[in-house]
Each structure stands twice: as C-alpha cells, then as structure tokens.
C-alpha cells in the first residue's frame, strides 16, 4: 500500500438514503469514524440529506466529508459498502413479501458498487436479510468472508433491552445472543444471554424467558405496527454502526452476523445468523456454540426456511 492510500480517509458508501441509511450516515460522521457517501435512486434526496448533515458538522464537531449522490462513480474506493436500498415492510407484510422486489434491487446495487470498489467489504441490511446477503455475495464475486449481513446485532440488542426492562438493570449489564435467520424463526439463546455473566434462566422463570424471546422474534413487527409507516431505524442504524466500526477498526469483535455457512451447525451453502469474529478481513471466523437439541432444531428450521427462499430467488433472478 502506498503512503497516500495508507493515509487517506476511510470511506463508507451507504446505498439507500432512507431512514436506516441516513441515520447511519449521521452516526458514522458524528462519531468521526469515516467519510460517508450516501447514494439513492431518488434525485435530490441523498444530496439534500448530505448537505443537511454537513451543516450540522460545526455544531456537533466533526470534520467528515459527507457526499450525497445518484452516481456510483462517487462511491469509488469505498472501504465498506452498506446496502440498505429497497422497500421496507408495510403493516401486515412479512419480510418475505419483499423477496422479489428487493432481490432485483440489491443485485443491481451490488453489481454497480463492486465495479467502483472492488476491494470493499459489503454489509447488507435490506430484507429479507439472509437471502439478500447471498445475492450480494453472488453478484460481487467476492470471497464470502467479505460479504455479511446485519440482523443478529439488532435482534440481540432488542433481546438485551427486553431483559434489562424485565430485570430493571442497565442494558450495558446485559449481554444477549440471537442466532438464525432474521425472521420469525430467529433463535434467541437464553443460556448464552447473561446479566453480568449470570445466564438469564438463573434469574427469570421459564415462562418469562419465553415471553421475552417471543417479543424479540416479533421486535421488528412491533415497531412497524406502532409506526404504521416505515420500520425501525434508530436501533438498526446503531447495530450497523457497530459492525462497520468492528471492520474499519479491525476490532475482531464477536458479533452475531449473517455469514456464509459451509457445514457449520450442519448447514451448507446459505447465509444465516451465527456468532462471528468480525474485523478488517470481514468475517474472520464462525464460532460454533454448543446448542440444546431444541435450539439446534430451531436453527435447522430457520436454515431450511432461508435456503428454500434463497434457491427460489436465485432461480428467478440469476
Ligand atoms: O435488521 C435488519 N437487517 C433490518 C433491515 C432492520 C431495519 C430495516 N431493514 C430493512 O432495511 C428494511 O426492511 C428495508 O429493506 C431496508 C431499508 O429500510 P428503511 O427503513 O431505511 O427503508 P426506506 O426509508 O424506505 O429507505 C430505502 C431507500 C429509499 O430511500 C429508496 O429510494 C432507496 O432505498 N432505494 C434505492 N436506492 C438505490 N438504488 C435502488 N435501486 C433503490 N431502490 C430503492
């Protein structure tokens, strides 16, 4: 690497300047993590959002470049491409209703973005998440470790919140783990979810644990139902930020991410939420936890569900 590129600012391209994308741009700039390029198909929207964010920079005290654009050439040489482009769920819609329409969008986005940033790491956010990550991996032709999906960090943060509310302890004292596909079949893991190291089944009765797991599984729908227009974006953008930071700062953090499985957990050739070590290479390692038979079965069901849909959309779109 030459000196100029070693010292150039880190750059994150965010494709999809909607609620999640624009909130993520704000978090990245305000925490001084990287320069941001915000891209959308809608003309004026990313430019307007970028200018608005830039005009706040003196007030909040950062010096990051924020560009809004409709042109992929402006995303050139990004270190990370985050894909949030697509349509969100409407009330009553499942994440899978979005399969076809968002599949076409993420394929197009991935093909354009990789042409300008061939070395980038890709973090996919668009729903239905695990299937979309697979499409992006295929479309970019990158090694699978450089392409991952964000969902588990958000689902775990929701579980963490519900545990903290139930036990009246600060959320920072709670560490929660949720695996599986980003959908109703996700697999919260109570015995790997702790308060200062104490597994929650030691602190809560089984019915309460089950209630919190259930609320976590439907955490996205709960917000969609309340908002009526659009979905969650504050916690999602904070969760993406955590992954982007882990990659850019090469933190080797253990985070649940949608990663490509080649036999781990007995699953093959699909993207699914599992605990990963995340750093500059992307997914450095997949951790295989010991699961109960019931959890193992749930993870298999979640994997089967994702795999069928992945194969279906691959046939239709590729
Ligand atoms: O945990 C997770 N993975 C998720 C996923 C958490 C929250 C949101 N989740 C999904 O992310 C959600 O179901 C959607 O599929 C995406 C984006 O959610 P957001 O709430 O930000 O949706 P918006 O506000 O509708 O923004 C989508 C933007 C919007 O500005 C469109 O104009 C743009 O995407 N869009 C495109 N940009 C570029 N290129 C193309 N082709 C395109 N099509 C739409």
PDB file of C-alpha atoms and ligand atoms in Angstrom, residues 14-23 39-43 45-46 49 69-70 72 83-90 95 98 101-102 104-106 108-109 112 124-130 132 149-155 158 182 220 224 229-237 239-240, ligand 1:
ATOM      1  CA  UNK A  14     -24.292   3.736   2.022  1.00  0.00           C
ATOM      2  CA  UNK A  15     -26.633   2.727  -0.781  1.00  0.00           C
ATOM      3  CA  UNK A  16     -30.211   3.616   0.106  1.00  0.00           C
ATOM      4  CA  UNK A  17     -30.610   7.042   1.701  1.00  0.00           C
ATOM      5  CA  UNK A  18     -33.793   6.118   3.529  1.00  0.00           C
ATOM      6  CA  UNK A  19     -34.412   6.118   7.260  1.00  0.00           C
ATOM      7  CA  UNK A  20     -31.801   3.492   8.095  1.00  0.00           C
ATOM      8  CA  UNK A  21     -29.189   4.752   5.602  1.00  0.00           C
ATOM      9  CA  UNK A  22     -29.409   8.406   6.540  1.00  0.00           C
ATOM     10  CA  UNK A  23     -29.390   7.700  10.289  1.00  0.00           C
ATOM     11  CA  UNK A  39     -26.414   7.145  -2.656  1.00  0.00           C
ATOM     12  CA  UNK A  40     -30.048   6.737  -3.659  1.00  0.00           C
ATOM     13  CA  UNK A  41     -32.090   6.420  -6.861  1.00  0.00           C
ATOM     14  CA  UNK A  42     -34.267   9.345  -5.856  1.00  0.00           C
ATOM     15  CA  UNK A  43     -32.731  12.521  -7.226  1.00  0.00           C
ATOM     16  CA  UNK A  45     -32.757  13.105  -1.620  1.00  0.00           C
ATOM     17  CA  UNK A  46     -29.178  11.979  -0.868  1.00  0.00           C
ATOM     18  CA  UNK A  49     -29.639  14.782   3.362  1.00  0.00           C
ATOM     19  CA  UNK A  69     -25.195  11.349  -4.962  1.00  0.00           C
ATOM     20  CA  UNK A  70     -27.091   9.306  -7.549  1.00  0.00           C
ATOM     21  CA  UNK A  72     -21.879   5.182  -8.287  1.00  0.00           C
ATOM     22  CA  UNK A  83     -26.707  -1.795   1.303  1.00  0.00           C
ATOM     23  CA  UNK A  84     -29.974  -0.535   2.775  1.00  0.00           C
ATOM     24  CA  UNK A  85     -31.657   0.066  -0.591  1.00  0.00           C
ATOM     25  CA  UNK A  86     -35.075  -1.465  -1.021  1.00  0.00           C
ATOM     26  CA  UNK A  87     -38.628  -1.277   0.076  1.00  0.00           C
ATOM     27  CA  UNK A  88     -39.450  -1.584   3.783  1.00  0.00           C
ATOM     28  CA  UNK A  89     -42.330  -3.624   5.181  1.00  0.00           C
ATOM     29  CA  UNK A  90     -45.810  -2.221   5.409  1.00  0.00           C
ATOM     30  CA  UNK A  95     -40.196  -9.808   5.315  1.00  0.00           C
ATOM     31  CA  UNK A  98     -40.183  -8.287  -0.191  1.00  0.00           C
ATOM     32  CA  UNK A 101     -38.676  -6.709  -5.434  1.00  0.00           C
ATOM     33  CA  UNK A 102     -35.738  -6.227  -3.095  1.00  0.00           C
ATOM     34  CA  UNK A 104     -33.761  -7.185  -8.016  1.00  0.00           C
ATOM     35  CA  UNK A 105     -32.711  -4.002  -6.247  1.00  0.00           C
ATOM     36  CA  UNK A 106     -29.804  -5.489  -4.266  1.00  0.00           C
ATOM     37  CA  UNK A 108     -28.345  -4.160  -9.289  1.00  0.00           C
ATOM     38  CA  UNK A 109     -26.826  -2.206  -6.395  1.00  0.00           C
ATOM     39  CA  UNK A 112     -22.736  -1.274  -9.641  1.00  0.00           C
ATOM     40  CA  UNK A 124     -26.153  -5.990   3.676  1.00  0.00           C
ATOM     41  CA  UNK A 125     -29.194  -4.728   5.577  1.00  0.00           C
ATOM     42  CA  UNK A 126     -32.086  -4.967   3.106  1.00  0.00           C
ATOM     43  CA  UNK A 127     -34.812  -7.512   3.928  1.00  0.00           C
ATOM     44  CA  UNK A 128     -35.392 -10.416   3.648  1.00  0.00           C
ATOM     45  CA  UNK A 129     -31.924 -10.222   5.034  1.00  0.00           C
ATOM     46  CA  UNK A 130     -30.257 -13.619   4.775  1.00  0.00           C
ATOM     47  CA  UNK A 132     -30.296 -10.683   0.144  1.00  0.00           C
ATOM     48  CA  UNK A 149     -25.494  -9.271   6.766  1.00  0.00           C
ATOM     49  CA  UNK A 150     -26.607  -7.228   9.735  1.00  0.00           C
ATOM     50  CA  UNK A 151     -29.529  -8.587  11.730  1.00  0.00           C
ATOM     51  CA  UNK A 152     -28.230 -10.506  14.735  1.00  0.00           C
ATOM     52  CA  UNK A 153     -26.706  -7.431  16.346  1.00  0.00           C
ATOM     53  CA  UNK A 154     -30.114  -5.734  16.161  1.00  0.00           C
ATOM     54  CA  UNK A 155     -32.102  -8.781  17.291  1.00  0.00           C
ATOM     55  CA  UNK A 158     -33.731  -5.970  21.262  1.00  0.00           C
ATOM     56  CA  UNK A 182     -33.761 -12.557  10.520  1.00  0.00           C
ATOM     57  CA  UNK A 220     -39.443  -5.578  14.098  1.00  0.00           C
ATOM     58  CA  UNK A 224     -43.844  -1.446  12.200  1.00  0.00           C
ATOM     59  CA  UNK A 229     -45.425   3.952   8.039  1.00  0.00           C
ATOM     60  CA  UNK A 230     -41.918   2.515   7.632  1.00  0.00           C
ATOM     61  CA  UNK A 231     -39.947   0.419  10.064  1.00  0.00           C
ATOM     62  CA  UNK A 232     -37.365   0.778  12.812  1.00  0.00           C
ATOM     63  CA  UNK A 233     -34.218   2.729  12.031  1.00  0.00           C
ATOM     64  CA  UNK A 234     -32.621   4.006  15.226  1.00  0.00           C
ATOM     65  CA  UNK A 235     -31.593   0.648  16.705  1.00  0.00           C
ATOM     66  CA  UNK A 236     -30.902  -0.811  13.220  1.00  0.00           C
ATOM     67  CA  UNK A 237     -28.505   2.006  12.351  1.00  0.00           C
ATOM     68  CA  UNK A 239     -26.369  -2.055  15.052  1.00  0.00           C
ATOM     69  CA  UNK A 240     -24.900  -1.458  11.581  1.00  0.00           C
TER      70      UNK A 240
HETATM   71  O1  LIG B   1     -32.067  -5.900  10.759  1.00  0.00           O
HETATM   72  C1  LIG B   1     -32.176  -5.577   9.606  1.00  0.00           C
HETATM   73  N1  LIG B   1     -31.444  -6.181   8.669  1.00  0.00           N
HETATM   74  C2  LIG B   1     -33.115  -4.514   9.208  1.00  0.00           C
HETATM   75  C3  LIG B   1     -33.492  -4.418   7.809  1.00  0.00           C
HETATM   76  C4  LIG B   1     -33.524  -3.511  10.099  1.00  0.00           C
HETATM   77  C5  LIG B   1     -34.246  -2.427   9.652  1.00  0.00           C
HETATM   78  C6  LIG B   1     -34.592  -2.233   8.260  1.00  0.00           C
HETATM   79  N2  LIG B   1     -34.414  -3.405   7.463  1.00  0.00           N
HETATM   80  C7  LIG B   1     -34.566  -3.267   6.007  1.00  0.00           C
HETATM   81  O2  LIG B   1     -33.665  -2.277   5.505  1.00  0.00           O
HETATM   82  C8  LIG B   1     -35.920  -2.809   5.541  1.00  0.00           C
HETATM   83  O3  LIG B   1     -36.852  -3.870   5.543  1.00  0.00           O
HETATM   84  C9  LIG B   1     -35.585  -2.328   4.150  1.00  0.00           C
HETATM   85  O4  LIG B   1     -35.491  -3.431   3.270  1.00  0.00           O
HETATM   86  C10 LIG B   1     -34.205  -1.696   4.301  1.00  0.00           C
HETATM   87  C11 LIG B   1     -34.221  -0.171   4.403  1.00  0.00           C
HETATM   88  O5  LIG B   1     -35.083   0.243   5.433  1.00  0.00           O
HETATM   89  P1  LIG B   1     -35.505   1.792   5.578  1.00  0.00           P
HETATM   90  O6  LIG B   1     -36.413   1.874   6.727  1.00  0.00           O
HETATM   91  O7  LIG B   1     -34.299   2.658   5.517  1.00  0.00           O
HETATM   92  O8  LIG B   1     -36.338   1.990   4.239  1.00  0.00           O
HETATM   93  P2  LIG B   1     -36.578   3.353   3.419  1.00  0.00           P
HETATM   94  O9  LIG B   1     -36.612   4.515   4.357  1.00  0.00           O
HETATM   95  O10 LIG B   1     -37.731   3.108   2.546  1.00  0.00           O
HETATM   96  O11 LIG B   1     -35.267   3.504   2.542  1.00  0.00           O
HETATM   97  C12 LIG B   1     -34.967   2.701   1.453  1.00  0.00           C
HETATM   98  C13 LIG B   1     -34.270   3.575   0.445  1.00  0.00           C
HETATM   99  C14 LIG B   1     -35.192   4.648  -0.159  1.00  0.00           C
HETATM  100  O12 LIG B   1     -34.622   5.937   0.011  1.00  0.00           O
HETATM  101  C15 LIG B   1     -35.246   4.245  -1.641  1.00  0.00           C
HETATM  102  O13 LIG B   1     -35.349   5.367  -2.522  1.00  0.00           O
HETATM  103  C16 LIG B   1     -33.920   3.537  -1.802  1.00  0.00           C
HETATM  104  O14 LIG B   1     -33.786   2.758  -0.617  1.00  0.00           O
HETATM  105  N3  LIG B   1     -33.844   2.690  -2.983  1.00  0.00           N
HETATM  106  C17 LIG B   1     -32.724   2.594  -3.731  1.00  0.00           C
HETATM  107  N4  LIG B   1     -31.515   3.166  -3.600  1.00  0.00           N
HETATM  108  C18 LIG B   1     -30.589   2.882  -4.541  1.00  0.00           C
HETATM  109  N5  LIG B   1     -30.823   2.050  -5.574  1.00  0.00           N
HETATM  110  C19 LIG B   1     -32.014   1.448  -5.725  1.00  0.00           C
HETATM  111  N6  LIG B   1     -32.219   0.621  -6.763  1.00  0.00           N
HETATM  112  C20 LIG B   1     -33.043   1.716  -4.779  1.00  0.00           C
HETATM  113  N7  LIG B   1     -34.327   1.313  -4.647  1.00  0.00           N
HETATM  114  C21 LIG B   1     -34.808   1.909  -3.536  1.00  0.00           C
END
